[in-house]
Coordinates of C-alpha atoms in Angstrom, one line a residue:
Chain A
M1 CA -0.9 45.5 -55.4
S2 CA -0.6 42.3 -57.4
E3 CA -2.1 39.2 -55.9
F4 CA 0.3 36.8 -54.2
E5 CA 1.0 33.8 -56.4
P6 CA 2.1 30.8 -54.3
T7 CA 4.7 28.3 -55.4
I8 CA 3.5 24.7 -55.0
V9 CA 5.9 21.8 -55.4
A10 CA 4.0 18.8 -56.6
F11 CA 5.3 15.2 -56.5
F12 CA 3.1 13.3 -58.9
C13 CA 3.3 9.6 -59.4
N14 CA 4.1 8.5 -62.9
W15 CA 1.2 6.1 -63.3
C16 CA -1.8 8.0 -62.0
T17 CA -1.5 11.7 -61.1
Y18 CA 1.1 12.6 -63.6
T19 CA -1.0 10.9 -66.3
A20 CA -4.0 12.8 -65.0
A21 CA -2.0 16.0 -65.4
D22 CA -1.2 15.0 -69.0
L23 CA -4.8 14.3 -69.6
A24 CA -5.8 17.7 -68.2
G25 CA -3.4 19.2 -70.7
T26 CA -4.6 17.3 -73.7
S27 CA -8.2 18.0 -72.6
R28 CA -7.3 21.7 -72.6
L29 CA -8.3 22.0 -68.9
S30 CA -6.3 24.7 -67.2
Y31 CA -4.6 24.6 -63.9
P32 CA -2.6 27.3 -62.1
H33 CA 1.0 27.9 -63.1
S34 CA 1.8 28.1 -59.4
I35 CA 2.3 24.4 -59.5
K36 CA 5.8 22.9 -60.3
I37 CA 5.5 19.3 -61.0
V38 CA 8.1 16.7 -60.2
R39 CA 7.4 13.4 -61.7
V40 CA 8.3 10.5 -59.5
M41 CA 7.7 6.8 -60.2
C42 CA 5.5 6.3 -57.1
S43 CA 4.2 8.4 -54.3
G44 CA 5.9 5.8 -52.1
M45 CA 9.3 7.1 -53.3
V46 CA 8.8 10.6 -52.0
D47 CA 11.3 10.8 -49.2
P48 CA 10.2 13.0 -46.3
K49 CA 13.4 14.9 -47.0
Y50 CA 12.1 16.1 -50.3
V51 CA 9.1 17.6 -48.7
I52 CA 11.1 19.2 -45.9
K53 CA 13.7 20.7 -48.2
A54 CA 11.0 22.1 -50.5
L55 CA 9.2 23.8 -47.6
L56 CA 12.5 25.1 -46.1
E57 CA 13.6 26.5 -49.5
G58 CA 10.4 28.6 -49.6
A59 CA 7.8 26.6 -51.4
D60 CA 4.4 27.8 -50.1
G61 CA 3.0 24.4 -50.4
V62 CA 3.8 20.8 -51.2
I63 CA 1.4 18.3 -52.7
V64 CA 2.1 14.6 -53.0
S65 CA -0.3 12.7 -55.2
G66 CA -0.6 9.1 -56.2
C67 CA -2.9 6.3 -57.3
N68 CA -6.1 5.6 -55.4
P69 CA -5.8 2.9 -52.6
G70 CA -5.6 -0.5 -54.2
D71 CA -4.5 0.9 -57.6
C72 CA -0.8 1.5 -56.8
H73 CA 1.4 0.3 -59.7
Y74 CA 3.8 -1.0 -57.1
I75 CA 1.0 -2.6 -55.1
N76 CA 1.4 -0.6 -51.8
G77 CA 3.6 2.5 -52.4
N78 CA 0.7 4.9 -51.7
Y79 CA 0.0 3.3 -48.3
K80 CA 3.6 3.9 -47.4
A81 CA 3.4 7.5 -48.6
R82 CA 0.3 8.0 -46.4
R83 CA 2.2 7.0 -43.3
R84 CA 5.1 9.3 -44.2
I85 CA 2.8 12.2 -44.8
K86 CA 1.0 11.4 -41.5
L87 CA 4.5 11.6 -39.8
L88 CA 5.3 15.0 -41.5
K89 CA 1.9 16.3 -40.6
E90 CA 2.7 15.6 -36.9
I91 CA 6.2 17.2 -37.1
L92 CA 5.9 20.2 -39.3
P93 CA 2.9 22.0 -37.6
Q94 CA 5.0 22.0 -34.4
F95 CA 7.3 24.5 -36.2
G96 CA 4.4 26.6 -37.4
F97 CA 3.7 25.1 -40.8
E98 CA 0.0 25.3 -41.5
P99 CA -1.7 22.1 -42.5
E100 CA -2.7 23.6 -45.9
R101 CA 0.9 23.7 -46.9
L102 CA 1.3 19.9 -47.1
R103 CA -1.3 17.8 -49.0
L104 CA -1.7 14.2 -50.0
T105 CA -4.3 13.3 -52.6
W106 CA -5.1 10.3 -54.8
I107 CA -5.9 11.3 -58.4
A108 CA -6.5 8.5 -60.9
A109 CA -5.1 8.7 -64.5
S110 CA -8.5 9.3 -65.9
D111 CA -9.2 12.2 -63.5
G112 CA -7.8 15.2 -65.3
L113 CA -10.7 17.3 -64.2
L114 CA -10.2 16.4 -60.5
L115 CA -6.6 17.3 -60.8
S116 CA -7.4 20.7 -62.3
E117 CA -10.0 21.4 -59.5
I118 CA -7.6 20.3 -56.7
M119 CA -4.8 22.5 -58.0
Q120 CA -7.2 25.4 -58.3
E121 CA -8.4 24.9 -54.8
M122 CA -5.0 24.4 -53.2
T123 CA -3.7 27.5 -54.9
E124 CA -6.6 29.5 -53.6
Q125 CA -6.1 28.2 -50.1
L126 CA -2.4 29.2 -50.2
R127 CA -3.2 32.6 -51.6
A128 CA -5.5 33.2 -48.7
L129 CA -2.8 31.9 -46.3
G130 CA -0.1 34.1 -47.7
P131 CA 3.6 33.4 -48.3
S132 CA 5.4 30.8 -46.2
E133 CA 7.5 32.0 -43.4
A134 CA 10.5 30.2 -45.0
R135 CA 10.2 32.6 -47.9
L136 CA 10.1 35.7 -45.8
K137 CA 12.6 34.9 -43.0
M138 CA 16.2 33.7 -43.0
V139 CA 16.3 30.0 -42.3
I140 CA 19.6 28.5 -41.3
Chain B
M1 CA 5.6 -15.7 -12.7
A2 CA 8.4 -13.3 -11.7
E3 CA 10.6 -14.8 -9.1
T4 CA 12.4 -12.6 -6.6
A5 CA 15.5 -13.1 -4.5
L6 CA 17.2 -10.9 -2.0
I7 CA 20.9 -10.0 -2.0
D8 CA 22.5 -9.0 1.3
V9 CA 24.2 -5.6 1.5
K10 CA 27.0 -5.9 3.9
E11 CA 28.5 -2.9 5.8
H12 CA 26.2 -0.5 3.9
N13 CA 28.3 -1.2 0.8
L14 CA 25.8 -1.3 -2.1
L15 CA 28.5 -1.3 -4.7
A16 CA 30.2 -4.3 -3.2
A17 CA 26.9 -6.2 -3.1
L18 CA 26.3 -5.5 -6.8
R19 CA 29.8 -6.4 -7.7
G20 CA 29.4 -9.6 -5.8
F21 CA 26.2 -10.3 -7.7
F22 CA 27.9 -9.6 -11.1
K23 CA 30.7 -12.0 -10.1
T24 CA 28.1 -14.7 -9.4
V25 CA 26.5 -14.1 -12.8
L26 CA 29.9 -14.2 -14.5
K27 CA 30.8 -17.5 -12.8
Q28 CA 28.0 -19.3 -14.6
E29 CA 29.3 -21.6 -17.3
E30 CA 26.9 -20.3 -19.9
I31 CA 27.9 -16.7 -19.4
S32 CA 31.0 -15.9 -21.5
A33 CA 31.3 -12.3 -20.5
I34 CA 29.5 -9.5 -18.7
L35 CA 29.2 -6.0 -20.1
V36 CA 29.2 -3.5 -17.3
P37 CA 29.9 0.2 -16.6
R38 CA 33.5 0.1 -15.3
R39 CA 35.8 2.8 -14.2
L40 CA 38.9 3.2 -16.4
P41 CA 42.4 3.4 -15.0
V42 CA 43.8 6.9 -14.2
T43 CA 40.6 8.8 -14.8
P44 CA 37.2 8.5 -13.1
T45 CA 35.7 7.9 -16.6
V46 CA 33.1 5.1 -16.6
M47 CA 32.7 3.2 -19.8
P48 CA 30.8 0.0 -20.8
T49 CA 33.4 -2.7 -20.5
L50 CA 33.2 -6.3 -21.5
V51 CA 34.6 -8.3 -18.6
T52 CA 35.6 -12.0 -18.5
D53 CA 38.0 -11.8 -15.5
P54 CA 36.0 -11.3 -12.3
K55 CA 38.8 -9.1 -10.8
H56 CA 37.8 -6.3 -13.2
L57 CA 34.4 -6.3 -11.6
D58 CA 35.9 -4.6 -8.5
A59 CA 36.0 -1.4 -10.6
A60 CA 32.4 -1.9 -11.9
D61 CA 30.2 1.0 -11.1
P62 CA 26.6 0.7 -12.4
L63 CA 25.4 3.4 -10.0
S64 CA 27.8 6.1 -10.9
P65 CA 26.1 9.2 -12.4
A66 CA 28.4 9.0 -15.4
F67 CA 26.6 8.4 -18.7
P68 CA 29.1 9.0 -21.5
I69 CA 27.5 6.8 -24.0
N70 CA 24.2 4.9 -24.6
A71 CA 25.2 1.3 -24.4
A72 CA 22.5 0.1 -26.7
K73 CA 24.9 0.6 -29.6
I74 CA 27.5 -1.4 -27.8
V75 CA 25.2 -4.3 -27.1
S76 CA 24.1 -4.1 -30.8
R77 CA 27.7 -4.6 -31.8
L78 CA 28.0 -7.6 -29.5
T79 CA 24.8 -9.3 -30.7
R80 CA 24.2 -8.4 -34.3
R81 CA 25.6 -11.7 -35.3
E82 CA 26.1 -14.9 -33.4
S83 CA 29.1 -14.6 -31.2
G84 CA 29.4 -18.2 -30.0
G85 CA 28.9 -17.1 -26.4
K86 CA 26.4 -15.6 -24.1
V87 CA 26.7 -12.1 -22.7
A88 CA 25.1 -10.6 -19.7
A89 CA 24.7 -6.8 -20.1
V90 CA 24.1 -4.4 -17.3
M91 CA 22.0 -1.6 -18.8
R92 CA 20.1 1.5 -17.9
P93 CA 16.4 1.5 -18.7
C94 CA 16.8 4.0 -21.6
E95 CA 19.6 1.8 -22.9
I96 CA 17.4 -1.2 -22.9
R97 CA 14.6 0.7 -24.7
A98 CA 17.0 1.9 -27.4
F99 CA 18.3 -1.6 -27.8
V100 CA 14.7 -2.9 -28.3
E101 CA 14.4 -0.4 -31.1
L102 CA 17.7 -1.6 -32.7
V103 CA 16.6 -5.3 -32.4
K104 CA 13.5 -4.3 -34.4
L105 CA 15.7 -2.8 -37.0
K106 CA 17.7 -6.0 -37.2
Q107 CA 20.7 -4.3 -35.7
G108 CA 20.9 -6.5 -32.6
R109 CA 19.6 -9.8 -31.3
T110 CA 18.3 -10.9 -28.0
E111 CA 19.5 -14.5 -28.4
D112 CA 22.6 -15.2 -26.4
L113 CA 22.0 -12.1 -24.3
V114 CA 20.8 -11.6 -20.7
I115 CA 19.9 -8.0 -19.9
I116 CA 20.4 -7.0 -16.3
G117 CA 18.5 -3.8 -15.5
L118 CA 18.9 -1.6 -12.4
D119 CA 16.4 0.9 -11.2
C120 CA 18.0 4.0 -12.7
L121 CA 19.1 6.8 -10.3
G122 CA 19.9 9.0 -13.3
A123 CA 23.1 10.7 -14.4
F124 CA 24.8 14.0 -14.7
S125 CA 25.8 15.6 -17.9
N126 CA 29.4 14.8 -18.9
R127 CA 30.5 18.2 -17.9
D128 CA 28.9 18.1 -14.5
Y129 CA 30.1 14.6 -13.8
F130 CA 33.8 15.6 -14.3
Q131 CA 33.4 18.7 -12.1
W132 CA 31.7 16.7 -9.4
I133 CA 33.8 13.5 -9.2
S134 CA 36.7 13.4 -6.9
E135 CA 39.5 10.9 -6.3
D136 CA 37.5 8.5 -4.1
A137 CA 35.1 7.5 -6.8
D138 CA 33.4 4.8 -4.6
A139 CA 32.6 7.4 -2.0
C140 CA 31.2 9.7 -4.7
T141 CA 28.9 7.0 -6.0
E142 CA 27.8 6.2 -2.5
K143 CA 27.0 9.9 -1.9
F144 CA 25.1 10.1 -5.1
C145 CA 23.0 7.0 -4.2
S146 CA 22.1 8.4 -0.8
V147 CA 21.0 11.7 -2.4
M148 CA 18.9 9.9 -5.0
L149 CA 17.4 7.3 -2.7
T150 CA 17.0 9.0 0.6
G151 CA 17.1 12.7 -0.4
D152 CA 20.1 13.3 1.9
S153 CA 22.1 15.9 0.0
S154 CA 24.4 16.8 2.9
G155 CA 27.4 15.5 1.0
G156 CA 26.8 18.0 -1.8
S157 CA 25.0 17.3 -5.0
R158 CA 24.3 18.4 -8.5
E159 CA 21.2 18.5 -10.7
L160 CA 20.7 15.5 -12.9
A161 CA 21.1 15.8 -16.6
S162 CA 18.1 17.5 -18.3
A163 CA 17.0 14.2 -19.8
C164 CA 17.1 12.4 -16.4
R165 CA 15.1 15.1 -14.7
V166 CA 12.2 14.4 -17.1
C167 CA 12.6 10.7 -17.3
E168 CA 9.3 9.0 -16.5
Q169 CA 10.6 5.5 -17.2
P170 CA 13.4 5.0 -14.6
V171 CA 12.5 1.3 -14.1
P172 CA 14.1 -1.3 -16.4
A173 CA 11.2 -2.6 -18.5
G174 CA 12.4 -5.2 -21.0
A175 CA 15.3 -6.5 -18.8
D176 CA 15.6 -10.3 -18.2
I177 CA 16.7 -9.7 -14.6
T178 CA 16.0 -6.5 -12.6
V179 CA 17.6 -5.1 -9.5
G180 CA 15.3 -2.9 -7.4
L181 CA 16.6 0.1 -5.6
F182 CA 13.7 2.6 -5.3
G183 CA 11.9 2.3 -2.0
V184 CA 14.4 -0.4 -0.9
D185 CA 16.5 -0.4 2.2
T186 CA 19.8 -0.5 0.4
A187 CA 21.7 -1.0 3.6
G188 CA 19.8 -4.2 4.1
R189 CA 18.8 -6.4 1.2
I190 CA 18.1 -5.5 -2.4
P191 CA 15.6 -7.5 -4.5
V192 CA 16.6 -9.2 -7.7
T193 CA 13.8 -10.4 -9.9
A194 CA 13.7 -12.6 -13.0
Q195 CA 11.4 -11.0 -15.6
S196 CA 11.6 -13.3 -18.6
A197 CA 12.2 -17.0 -19.5
A198 CA 15.9 -16.2 -20.2
G199 CA 16.1 -14.4 -16.8
E200 CA 14.5 -17.3 -15.0
D201 CA 16.9 -19.8 -16.6
L202 CA 19.9 -17.9 -15.3
F203 CA 18.2 -17.1 -12.0
A204 CA 17.7 -20.7 -11.2
K205 CA 21.4 -21.3 -11.4
L206 CA 22.5 -18.4 -9.3
G207 CA 21.5 -20.1 -6.0
L208 CA 20.1 -16.9 -4.5
R209 CA 18.0 -16.7 -1.5
V210 CA 14.3 -16.5 -2.5
G211 CA 12.4 -13.6 -1.0
E212 CA 9.8 -11.0 -1.6
E213 CA 10.1 -7.6 -3.2
P214 CA 9.6 -4.9 -0.6
T215 CA 6.1 -3.3 -1.1
A216 CA 7.6 0.1 -0.6
R217 CA 9.3 -0.2 -4.0
R218 CA 6.0 0.0 -6.0
K219 CA 4.9 3.1 -4.1
A220 CA 8.3 4.8 -4.4
I221 CA 8.2 4.2 -8.2
E222 CA 4.7 5.5 -8.5
K223 CA 5.6 8.7 -6.7
L224 CA 8.8 9.2 -8.8
V225 CA 7.0 8.5 -12.1
A226 CA 4.3 11.0 -11.2
E227 CA 6.8 13.7 -10.4
R228 CA 8.8 13.0 -13.5
T229 CA 5.8 12.9 -15.7
A230 CA 4.7 16.3 -14.4
A231 CA 8.2 17.7 -15.0
R232 CA 8.2 16.2 -18.5
D233 CA 4.9 17.7 -19.5
A234 CA 6.1 21.1 -18.2
M235 CA 9.2 20.7 -20.3
F236 CA 7.1 19.8 -23.4
E237 CA 5.0 22.9 -23.0
A238 CA 8.0 25.2 -22.5
T239 CA 9.8 23.7 -25.5
R240 CA 6.7 23.9 -27.8
A241 CA 6.4 27.6 -27.1
T242 CA 10.1 28.0 -27.9
V243 CA 10.0 26.5 -31.4
D244 CA 6.4 27.1 -32.6
N245 CA 7.5 29.0 -35.7
L246 CA 10.3 28.7 -38.2
E247 CA 12.1 31.8 -37.0
K248 CA 12.0 30.6 -33.4
L249 CA 13.3 27.2 -34.5
T250 CA 16.1 28.9 -36.3
G251 CA 16.9 30.8 -33.1
Y252 CA 16.8 27.5 -31.1
L253 CA 19.3 25.9 -33.4
A254 CA 21.4 29.0 -34.1
N255 CA 24.5 27.7 -32.3
C256 CA 24.5 24.4 -34.3
V257 CA 27.7 24.0 -36.3
N258 CA 26.6 20.9 -38.2
C259 CA 29.1 18.7 -36.3
Y260 CA 26.4 15.9 -36.3
N261 CA 27.6 14.8 -32.8
C262 CA 24.0 14.4 -31.8
R263 CA 23.3 11.8 -34.4
V264 CA 26.6 10.0 -33.6
A265 CA 25.6 9.9 -30.0
C266 CA 22.0 8.9 -30.7
P267 CA 21.5 5.2 -30.1
V268 CA 18.5 5.0 -32.5
C269 CA 19.9 7.0 -35.4
Y270 CA 20.1 3.7 -37.3
C271 CA 21.3 4.6 -40.8
R272 CA 24.6 2.9 -41.5
E273 CA 25.7 6.0 -43.4
C274 CA 24.0 9.3 -42.7
V275 CA 22.8 11.1 -45.9
F276 CA 24.1 14.4 -44.6
V277 CA 27.7 13.2 -44.9
T278 CA 27.3 11.7 -48.4
D279 CA 27.8 13.2 -51.8
V280 CA 24.2 14.4 -51.7
F281 CA 25.4 17.3 -49.5
D282 CA 28.8 17.7 -51.1
H283 CA 27.5 20.7 -53.1
E284 CA 29.4 22.5 -55.9
P285 CA 30.9 25.8 -54.9
S286 CA 28.7 27.4 -57.6
Q287 CA 25.6 26.0 -55.9
Y288 CA 26.3 28.0 -52.8
L289 CA 26.7 31.2 -54.8
R290 CA 23.4 30.5 -56.6
W291 CA 21.6 30.0 -53.2
A292 CA 23.2 33.2 -51.9
A293 CA 22.2 35.0 -55.0
R294 CA 18.6 33.8 -54.8
K295 CA 18.1 34.5 -51.1
G296 CA 20.4 37.5 -50.6
A297 CA 22.2 35.6 -47.9
V298 CA 22.8 32.0 -46.9
K299 CA 24.2 30.9 -43.5
M300 CA 27.2 28.5 -43.8
P301 CA 27.3 25.6 -43.2
T302 CA 24.0 25.3 -44.8
D303 CA 21.0 23.0 -44.2
T304 CA 21.1 23.1 -40.4
V305 CA 17.4 23.2 -39.8
F306 CA 17.0 20.7 -42.7
Y307 CA 19.3 18.3 -40.9
H308 CA 17.4 18.5 -37.6
I309 CA 13.9 18.1 -39.1
T310 CA 15.1 15.2 -41.3
R311 CA 16.5 13.5 -38.2
L312 CA 13.2 14.0 -36.5
A313 CA 11.5 12.4 -39.4
H314 CA 13.9 9.5 -39.3
M315 CA 14.2 8.7 -35.6
S316 CA 11.6 10.6 -33.6
T317 CA 9.3 7.5 -33.5
A318 CA 12.2 5.6 -32.0
C319 CA 13.4 8.3 -29.5
V320 CA 13.8 6.9 -26.0
G321 CA 14.7 10.2 -24.4
C322 CA 18.2 9.2 -23.2
G323 CA 19.5 12.7 -23.7
Q324 CA 22.8 11.7 -25.3
C325 CA 22.2 14.2 -28.1
S326 CA 22.3 17.1 -25.6
N327 CA 25.3 15.5 -23.9
A328 CA 27.1 15.4 -27.2
C329 CA 26.4 19.0 -28.3
P330 CA 29.5 21.1 -28.1
N331 CA 27.4 24.3 -28.0
D332 CA 24.8 23.3 -25.4
I333 CA 21.8 23.3 -27.6
P334 CA 18.9 21.7 -25.7
V335 CA 18.6 19.0 -28.4
M336 CA 16.9 16.4 -26.1
E337 CA 14.1 18.8 -25.2
L338 CA 13.3 19.5 -28.9
F339 CA 13.5 15.9 -30.0
R340 CA 11.5 14.4 -27.0
T341 CA 8.8 17.0 -27.5
V342 CA 8.4 16.3 -31.2
A343 CA 8.8 12.5 -30.6
H344 CA 6.1 12.5 -28.0
R345 CA 3.6 13.6 -30.6
T346 CA 4.8 11.4 -33.4
Q347 CA 4.8 8.3 -31.2
Q348 CA 1.3 9.2 -30.0
A349 CA 0.1 9.6 -33.6
F350 CA 1.1 6.0 -34.3
D351 CA 0.1 4.7 -30.9
Y352 CA 3.7 3.7 -30.5
R353 CA 6.1 3.9 -27.6
A354 CA 9.8 3.5 -28.4
G355 CA 11.3 0.5 -26.6
R356 CA 7.9 -0.7 -25.2
S357 CA 7.9 -4.1 -26.8
L358 CA 9.7 -6.1 -29.4
D359 CA 6.3 -7.0 -30.8
D360 CA 5.3 -3.5 -31.9
K361 CA 6.6 -2.9 -35.4
P362 CA 8.3 0.5 -36.1
P363 CA 5.5 2.8 -37.4
L364 CA 7.2 3.3 -40.8
A365 CA 7.9 -0.4 -41.3
E366 CA 4.2 -1.2 -41.7
F367 CA 0.9 0.1 -42.9
K368 CA -2.7 -0.8 -43.0
E369 CA -5.1 -0.3 -45.9
D370 CA -7.7 1.4 -43.9
E371 CA -6.0 4.1 -41.8
F372 CA -5.2 7.8 -41.5
Q373 CA -7.9 8.9 -44.0
E374 CA -7.8 12.3 -42.4
V375 CA -4.4 13.1 -44.0
V376 CA -5.8 12.6 -47.5
G377 CA -7.5 15.3 -49.4
I378 CA -7.3 19.1 -49.4
E379 CA -10.0 20.0 -47.0
A380 CA -8.7 21.9 -44.0

C-alpha cells in the first residue's frame, strides 16, 4: 500500500516566508511536494474564509506563515493573523478538526532551512494523522 | 448611585401601569419619540414602533411573548447618525446587548438615546406565538406574565423559545433605566431604577415617587439565573456531542437551503453586504461541473457548511444568544444552539462577553504584541 501523501495549503507572506521558500529552493534544500504554496502579501490578509474553504475542500492541513513578531512589512499584520488563527483554533476543533491541521508559524526570509524542516515535520504529522474527514466524506 | 422609584399598578393591570410610565417618558420635552413593541392593527403581531402620539401607547405591549425581530438593528437605524432628537427605546436585555455590539462597530450611537430595559420574561417562537395568541391580546399577555412570574399556568401555557429557555441574562444590563419584574409584587408597585447618568437625568424629570427596590428581586434573579445557566450548560453539552465531527455537522445542517434568513435576522451580523451574496459566490456553471467531477457528487446549493462556519468566524464573538437565527429558519434547524455553543468558547478564548460593556473592544479589532503564543509553531 502506498503511503498517504497529505495535501497542505500554505499561505506564505511575500516578504518573509515566501522569500524563505525561495531561498530554500536556491539553496537546493528539499521540502515535501505535499505543500501547495499560495503567496499572499501579508499573513494578515489571510481571511479565515480561505482557511475554512481549503479545509472543507479536502486539504489535509493548512499552514499560515508570516514574518516574526516585530518584523511585519506592514507593521502589525502578523499580530492580526495570530488573533484570527486563535479564533479558528477555537471554532474548528469543535467540528472534529485536529489541531495539527491548522498551523501558524513565523519564518524569516533568511530561514530557508527552518522552512524546509517545518514543512517536513508538518507533512509527517499529517501522514500519521491520515486523510482529513472532508476528503473522505460528503460535505454539504 | 442608582436611584429607584416605584410605580403603582392599579387594578392588577401591569400593562396599563407600564403604558402610563411610557406616556410620562414621552411627555418630557427632551424625548422626541419612544420606540416600543406595539400591537399592529388587525393582527396580534407585535413590532417595534416609533411613537410620538401618546394614544398609540395604549397598544404598547412590552411584555408580550412575541419576539419577531431583534430591535438592536432598529435602534441602530435610529441612532447611526444624529437625528436631531432624543429617542427612548424599550428593549429586551438581548436587544440591548446586541446594540452594544453594534455601537462598538460604529453602527449605532448612544448619544440621544435612553434605553429602557425591562426584566425579560422571555418569548415564544414566532410559530408558537401565533398558535397561542387569541383575540383578547391584553388578557393573553396577562396570562403569560402570571405564568412567568408566579408559575401559575392554569390559564394554559407554552414552552418559551429555545433561546429564552437557556438565557442566563434576563436582566437588562446596559439599560439607562430598568423596570424590575422578577420577585416583585406586580399587582402592587414595580420598581424603576436609573442605571446611568443619562437615566438619572431623565429620571429626575419624571417626578416619580422615590422608593426602594424589593429585596426579593435580587433573590428571584439569582434563582432564575442559576436555573438558566444549568439549562444552558446542558444544552452546550448536548449540542457539542451532536456536531463533533464534520459528518455530524453536515447532518445537523442538512436541511439548510442557503436562504440566509439566519444572517438577515441576526442582529450582530454586521457586514453591510454579505460575501455569500456577492459575485464571489456567483460561480460559473462550468465550476459546478468541475467540482462534481472532482468529488463524484456535489450538493446544490453548494457551500452550506462553509457559510455557517464563516458566519461563526465573523460573528460568534458578538453572539448575544437572542435566538432570532432559529426563529428565522424555515426548516427548523437549531441554529441558535450551534452558534451559542461555539460562541461560548470563542468569547471565553478572548475573555470577552458580547454586550457586556462598551469599553471592551471586539476581539478581532485589537491585538497585543505578547499574546496567544500557544497558537504559533507546529508542536502538538
